[in-house]
Short mmCIF file of the C-alpha atoms (twelve columns), coordinates in Angstrom:
data_MODEL
# 
_entry.id   MODEL 
# 
loop_
_atom_site.group_PDB 
_atom_site.id 
_atom_site.type_symbol 
_atom_site.label_atom_id 
_atom_site.label_alt_id 
_atom_site.label_comp_id 
_atom_site.label_asym_id 
_atom_site.label_seq_id 
_atom_site.Cartn_x 
_atom_site.Cartn_y 
_atom_site.Cartn_z 
_atom_site.pdbx_PDB_model_num 
ATOM 1   C CA . MET A 1   67.938  115.130 191.827 1 
ATOM 2   C CA . ASN A 2   70.065  115.422 194.994 1 
ATOM 3   C CA . ASN A 3   73.763  115.461 194.522 1 
ATOM 4   C CA . LYS A 4   74.029  112.600 197.021 1 
ATOM 5   C CA . LEU A 5   71.636  110.353 195.047 1 
ATOM 6   C CA . THR A 6   71.970  108.486 191.792 1 
ATOM 7   C CA . ASN A 7   69.807  106.055 189.730 1 
ATOM 8   C CA . CYS A 8   70.450  102.200 189.421 1 
ATOM 9   C CA . LYS A 9   72.029  101.335 186.110 1 
ATOM 10  C CA . ALA A 10  69.613  98.483  185.612 1 
ATOM 11  C CA . CYS A 11  66.136  99.418  187.402 1 
ATOM 12  C CA . GLY A 12  66.439  103.114 187.715 1 
ATOM 13  C CA . LYS A 13  65.711  103.055 191.305 1 
ATOM 14  C CA . GLU A 14  67.179  106.138 193.262 1 
ATOM 15  C CA . LEU A 15  70.219  105.056 195.313 1 
ATOM 16  C CA . ALA A 16  72.971  106.908 197.476 1 
ATOM 17  C CA . LYS A 17  76.000  107.654 195.546 1 
ATOM 18  C CA . GLY A 18  78.838  105.231 196.371 1 
ATOM 19  C CA . VAL A 19  76.564  102.018 196.849 1 
ATOM 20  C CA . LYS A 20  78.086  99.122  195.470 1 
ATOM 21  C CA . LYS A 21  74.855  97.175  194.680 1 
ATOM 22  C CA . CYS A 22  71.240  98.076  193.973 1 
ATOM 23  C CA . THR A 23  69.029  97.282  196.913 1 
ATOM 24  C CA . SER A 24  66.244  96.519  194.547 1 
ATOM 25  C CA . CYS A 25  67.610  94.539  191.704 1 
ATOM 26  C CA . GLY A 26  71.144  93.690  192.996 1 
ATOM 27  C CA . LYS A 27  72.788  95.172  190.018 1 
ATOM 28  C CA . ASP A 28  76.633  96.125  190.776 1 
ATOM 29  C CA . GLN A 29  76.775  99.841  190.423 1 
ATOM 30  C CA . ARG A 30  80.719  99.991  190.338 1 
ATOM 31  C CA . ASN A 31  82.516  100.655 186.943 1 
ATOM 32  C CA . PHE A 32  85.029  98.197  185.715 1 
ATOM 33  C CA . PHE A 33  87.868  99.672  187.267 1 
ATOM 34  C CA . MET A 34  86.216  99.792  190.775 1 
ATOM 35  C CA . LYS A 35  85.279  96.276  190.588 1 
ATOM 36  C CA . HIS A 36  88.771  95.046  189.135 1 
ATOM 37  C CA . LYS A 37  91.084  96.865  191.251 1 
ATOM 38  C CA . ILE A 38  93.758  94.281  190.897 1 
ATOM 39  C CA . LEU A 39  93.685  94.262  187.141 1 
ATOM 40  C CA . THR A 40  93.371  98.057  187.200 1 
ATOM 41  C CA . GLY A 41  96.556  98.154  189.232 1 
ATOM 42  C CA . ILE A 42  98.553  95.786  187.009 1 
ATOM 43  C CA . LEU A 43  97.424  97.869  183.987 1 
ATOM 44  C CA . VAL A 44  98.519  101.197 185.546 1 
ATOM 45  C CA . LEU A 45  101.838 99.558  186.650 1 
ATOM 46  C CA . ALA A 46  102.306 98.316  183.161 1 
ATOM 47  C CA . ILE A 47  101.615 101.704 181.644 1 
ATOM 48  C CA . ILE A 48  104.110 103.471 184.189 1 
ATOM 49  C CA . GLY A 49  106.643 100.776 183.613 1 
ATOM 50  C CA . ALA A 50  106.369 101.138 179.978 1 
ATOM 51  C CA . ILE A 51  106.776 105.102 180.365 1 
ATOM 52  C CA . GLY A 52  109.374 104.987 183.019 1 
ATOM 53  C CA . SER A 53  111.728 102.424 181.269 1 
ATOM 54  C CA . ASP A 54  115.031 103.631 180.081 1 
ATOM 55  C CA . GLY A 55  115.211 101.560 177.014 1 
ATOM 56  C CA . GLY A 56  118.457 100.017 177.932 1 
ATOM 57  C CA . ASP A 57  117.888 96.663  176.269 1 
ATOM 58  C CA . ASN A 58  116.611 96.027  172.778 1 
ATOM 59  C CA . ALA A 59  113.139 94.703  173.887 1 
ATOM 60  C CA . ASN A 60  112.393 97.707  175.870 1 
ATOM 61  C CA . SER A 61  113.937 100.199 173.230 1 
ATOM 62  C CA . SER A 62  111.755 98.430  170.701 1 
ATOM 63  C CA . MET A 63  108.642 98.711  172.905 1 
ATOM 64  C CA . ASP A 64  109.499 102.417 173.451 1 
ATOM 65  C CA . ASN A 65  109.857 103.001 169.886 1 
ATOM 66  C CA . GLN A 66  106.712 101.267 169.132 1 
ATOM 67  C CA . SER A 67  104.877 103.106 171.962 1 
ATOM 68  C CA . LYS A 68  106.119 106.454 170.654 1 
ATOM 69  C CA . GLU A 69  104.995 105.338 166.993 1 
ATOM 70  C CA . VAL A 70  101.641 104.448 168.085 1 
ATOM 71  C CA . ALA A 71  101.291 107.743 170.055 1 
ATOM 72  C CA . GLN A 72  102.356 109.799 167.089 1 
ATOM 73  C CA . ASN A 73  100.086 107.773 164.729 1 
ATOM 74  C CA . THR A 74  97.165  108.315 167.213 1 
ATOM 75  C CA . GLU A 75  97.986  111.949 167.714 1 
ATOM 76  C CA . VAL A 76  98.064  112.505 163.730 1 
ATOM 77  C CA . GLU A 77  94.920  110.250 163.321 1 
ATOM 78  C CA . SER A 78  93.112  112.210 166.090 1 
ATOM 79  C CA . ARG A 79  93.925  115.612 164.420 1 
ATOM 80  C CA . GLU A 80  92.863  114.276 161.077 1 
ATOM 81  C CA . ASP A 81  89.659  112.784 162.719 1 
ATOM 82  C CA . ILE A 82  88.841  116.042 164.529 1 
ATOM 83  C CA . ALA A 83  89.242  118.147 161.281 1 
ATOM 84  C CA . THR A 84  87.192  115.811 159.305 1 
ATOM 85  C CA . GLU A 85  84.551  115.431 161.994 1 
ATOM 86  C CA . GLU A 86  84.417  119.227 162.421 1 
ATOM 87  C CA . GLU A 87  83.916  119.759 158.640 1 
ATOM 88  C CA . THR A 88  81.226  117.110 158.278 1 
ATOM 89  C CA . LYS A 89  79.462  117.271 161.675 1 
ATOM 90  C CA . GLU A 90  79.466  120.707 162.924 1 
ATOM 91  C CA . SER A 91  76.074  120.187 164.586 1 
ATOM 92  C CA . VAL A 92  77.346  117.359 166.758 1 
ATOM 93  C CA . PRO A 93  77.508  118.694 170.443 1 
ATOM 94  C CA . THR A 94  80.888  119.085 172.226 1 
ATOM 95  C CA . GLU A 95  80.015  116.552 174.692 1 
ATOM 96  C CA . TYR A 96  79.311  114.003 172.131 1 
ATOM 97  C CA . LYS A 97  82.679  114.575 170.575 1 
ATOM 98  C CA . SER A 98  84.321  114.409 173.950 1 
ATOM 99  C CA . ALA A 99  82.724  111.094 174.621 1 
ATOM 100 C CA . LEU A 100 83.854  109.774 171.315 1 
ATOM 101 C CA . LYS A 101 87.446  110.930 171.915 1 
ATOM 102 C CA . GLN A 102 87.404  109.143 175.415 1 
ATOM 103 C CA . ALA A 103 85.777  105.968 173.906 1 
ATOM 104 C CA . LYS A 104 88.715  105.786 171.245 1 
ATOM 105 C CA . THR A 105 91.145  106.117 173.920 1 
ATOM 106 C CA . TYR A 106 89.347  103.367 175.926 1 
ATOM 107 C CA . SER A 107 89.359  101.091 172.919 1 
ATOM 108 C CA . ASP A 108 93.011  101.892 171.599 1 
ATOM 109 C CA . VAL A 109 94.921  101.912 175.006 1 
ATOM 110 C CA . MET A 110 92.830  99.603  177.207 1 
ATOM 111 C CA . ASN A 111 91.278  97.334  174.579 1 
ATOM 112 C CA . MET A 112 87.858  97.647  176.272 1 
ATOM 113 C CA . SER A 113 84.617  96.116  174.901 1 
ATOM 114 C CA . LYS A 114 81.756  98.055  173.587 1 
ATOM 115 C CA . ALA A 115 79.644  97.507  176.753 1 
ATOM 116 C CA . GLY A 116 82.745  98.245  178.967 1 
ATOM 117 C CA . ILE A 117 83.314  101.446 177.305 1 
ATOM 118 C CA . TYR A 118 79.738  102.538 177.525 1 
ATOM 119 C CA . ASP A 119 79.640  101.815 181.089 1 
ATOM 120 C CA . GLN A 120 82.748  103.618 181.767 1 
ATOM 121 C CA . LEU A 121 81.590  106.808 179.760 1 
ATOM 122 C CA . THR A 122 78.271  106.975 181.721 1 
ATOM 123 C CA . SER A 123 79.775  105.870 185.103 1 
ATOM 124 C CA . GLU A 124 79.671  108.626 188.012 1 
ATOM 125 C CA . TYR A 125 83.190  107.354 188.613 1 
ATOM 126 C CA . GLY A 126 84.254  107.622 184.884 1 
ATOM 127 C CA . GLY A 127 83.216  110.065 182.129 1 
ATOM 128 C CA . GLN A 128 80.038  111.102 183.699 1 
ATOM 129 C CA . PHE A 129 78.537  111.603 180.152 1 
ATOM 130 C CA . THR A 130 74.860  111.496 179.350 1 
ATOM 131 C CA . GLU A 131 73.567  108.110 177.904 1 
ATOM 132 C CA . GLU A 132 73.006  109.808 174.645 1 
ATOM 133 C CA . ALA A 133 76.641  111.090 174.465 1 
ATOM 134 C CA . ALA A 134 77.815  107.626 175.273 1 
ATOM 135 C CA . GLN A 135 75.650  105.955 172.759 1 
ATOM 136 C CA . TYR A 136 76.845  108.392 170.141 1 
ATOM 137 C CA . ALA A 137 80.524  107.410 171.122 1 
ATOM 138 C CA . ILE A 138 79.684  103.800 170.824 1 
ATOM 139 C CA . ASP A 139 78.118  104.307 167.542 1 
ATOM 140 C CA . ASN A 140 80.772  106.135 165.891 1 
ATOM 141 C CA . VAL A 141 84.085  104.855 167.525 1 
ATOM 142 C CA . GLU A 142 86.167  102.936 165.068 1 
ATOM 143 C CA . ALA A 143 87.248  99.705  166.960 1 
ATOM 144 C CA . ASP A 144 87.810  96.088  166.199 1 
ATOM 145 C CA . TRP A 145 86.070  94.526  169.136 1 
ATOM 146 C CA . LYS A 146 87.274  91.006  168.485 1 
ATOM 147 C CA . GLU A 147 90.997  92.214  168.438 1 
ATOM 148 C CA . ASN A 148 90.280  94.231  171.643 1 
ATOM 149 C CA . ALA A 149 88.986  90.859  173.209 1 
ATOM 150 C CA . LEU A 150 92.289  88.991  172.026 1 
ATOM 151 C CA . LYS A 151 94.463  91.810  173.406 1 
ATOM 152 C CA . SER A 152 92.604  91.596  176.678 1 
ATOM 153 C CA . ALA A 153 92.900  87.872  176.648 1 
ATOM 154 C CA . GLU A 154 96.633  88.027  175.983 1 
ATOM 155 C CA . THR A 155 96.961  90.516  179.037 1 
ATOM 156 C CA . TYR A 156 94.974  88.045  181.272 1 
ATOM 157 C CA . GLN A 157 97.261  85.086  180.026 1 
ATOM 158 C CA . GLU A 158 100.524 87.084  180.446 1 
ATOM 159 C CA . THR A 159 99.968  88.840  183.617 1 
ATOM 160 C CA . MET A 160 97.528  86.571  185.554 1 
ATOM 161 C CA . SER A 161 98.568  83.154  184.197 1 
ATOM 162 C CA . MET A 162 94.944  82.416  183.628 1 
ATOM 163 C CA . SER A 163 93.603  79.211  181.755 1 
ATOM 164 C CA . PRO A 164 91.833  79.722  178.566 1 
ATOM 165 C CA . ALA A 165 88.336  78.690  180.231 1 
ATOM 166 C CA . ALA A 166 88.967  81.402  183.075 1 
ATOM 167 C CA . ILE A 167 89.995  83.916  180.390 1 
ATOM 168 C CA . TYR A 168 86.759  83.239  178.463 1 
ATOM 169 C CA . ASP A 169 84.762  83.590  181.733 1 
ATOM 170 C CA . GLN A 170 86.451  86.815  182.325 1 
ATOM 171 C CA . LEU A 171 85.980  88.318  179.044 1 
ATOM 172 C CA . VAL A 172 82.152  87.622  178.821 1 
ATOM 173 C CA . SER A 173 81.432  88.379  182.356 1 
ATOM 174 C CA . GLN A 174 79.373  91.375  183.117 1 
ATOM 175 C CA . TYR A 175 81.891  92.249  185.988 1 
ATOM 176 C CA . GLY A 176 84.870  91.641  183.556 1 
ATOM 177 C CA . GLY A 177 85.337  92.468  180.166 1 
ATOM 178 C CA . GLN A 178 81.830  92.491  179.018 1 
ATOM 179 C CA . PHE A 179 82.805  91.070  175.549 1 
ATOM 180 C CA . THR A 180 80.101  89.210  173.357 1 
ATOM 181 C CA . GLU A 181 80.481  85.397  173.332 1 
ATOM 182 C CA . GLU A 182 81.589  85.500  169.727 1 
ATOM 183 C CA . GLU A 183 84.299  88.066  170.535 1 
ATOM 184 C CA . ALA A 184 85.596  86.079  173.506 1 
ATOM 185 C CA . GLN A 185 85.741  82.988  171.357 1 
ATOM 186 C CA . TYR A 186 87.603  84.781  168.725 1 
ATOM 187 C CA . ALA A 187 90.185  85.762  171.445 1 
ATOM 188 C CA . ILE A 188 90.398  82.261  172.793 1 
ATOM 189 C CA . ASP A 189 90.856  80.670  169.412 1 
ATOM 190 C CA . ASN A 190 93.554  82.904  168.631 1 
ATOM 191 C CA . LEU A 191 95.788  82.953  171.811 1 
ATOM 192 C CA . GLU A 192 99.143  81.657  171.284 1 
# 
């Protein structure tokens, strides 16, 4: 395939790279981050703010300590997961292992849905993994999808002041969170 061409995610028609929508079926070809630049910007600013804060007050200090603890626990768990994975699954290709690590990061840090992670892993603007590697990652990542939906809903509520109905729509939208209806409803039912 020519480096300037790609295939539609839905119908497989050959398209020029960078096209926003398929000319045949109309499916949006952009990944989550390209479609939701405002939300991505807010998330990036929140992460930068958390990293750059000086911990001057108790709330920030507490958040910094929690962030450090989560990072340390994640690092320890990652090392344990890698060691266990290497012992039990030596035949798993490196690409599959890399896709799984990236999927875990998307789930743990960005609270993404199963479908959202898969799209990000296979996107030419994201991980650029093969569909097989992405499916392996989705099948093997340990995630609580309902909790991810709830955390996403809380972010929408806090940063964008959205109503429960709008949050639900954003969570289930194919251009939004791509959570299942059950996961989105769990999130709405458990919002404070």
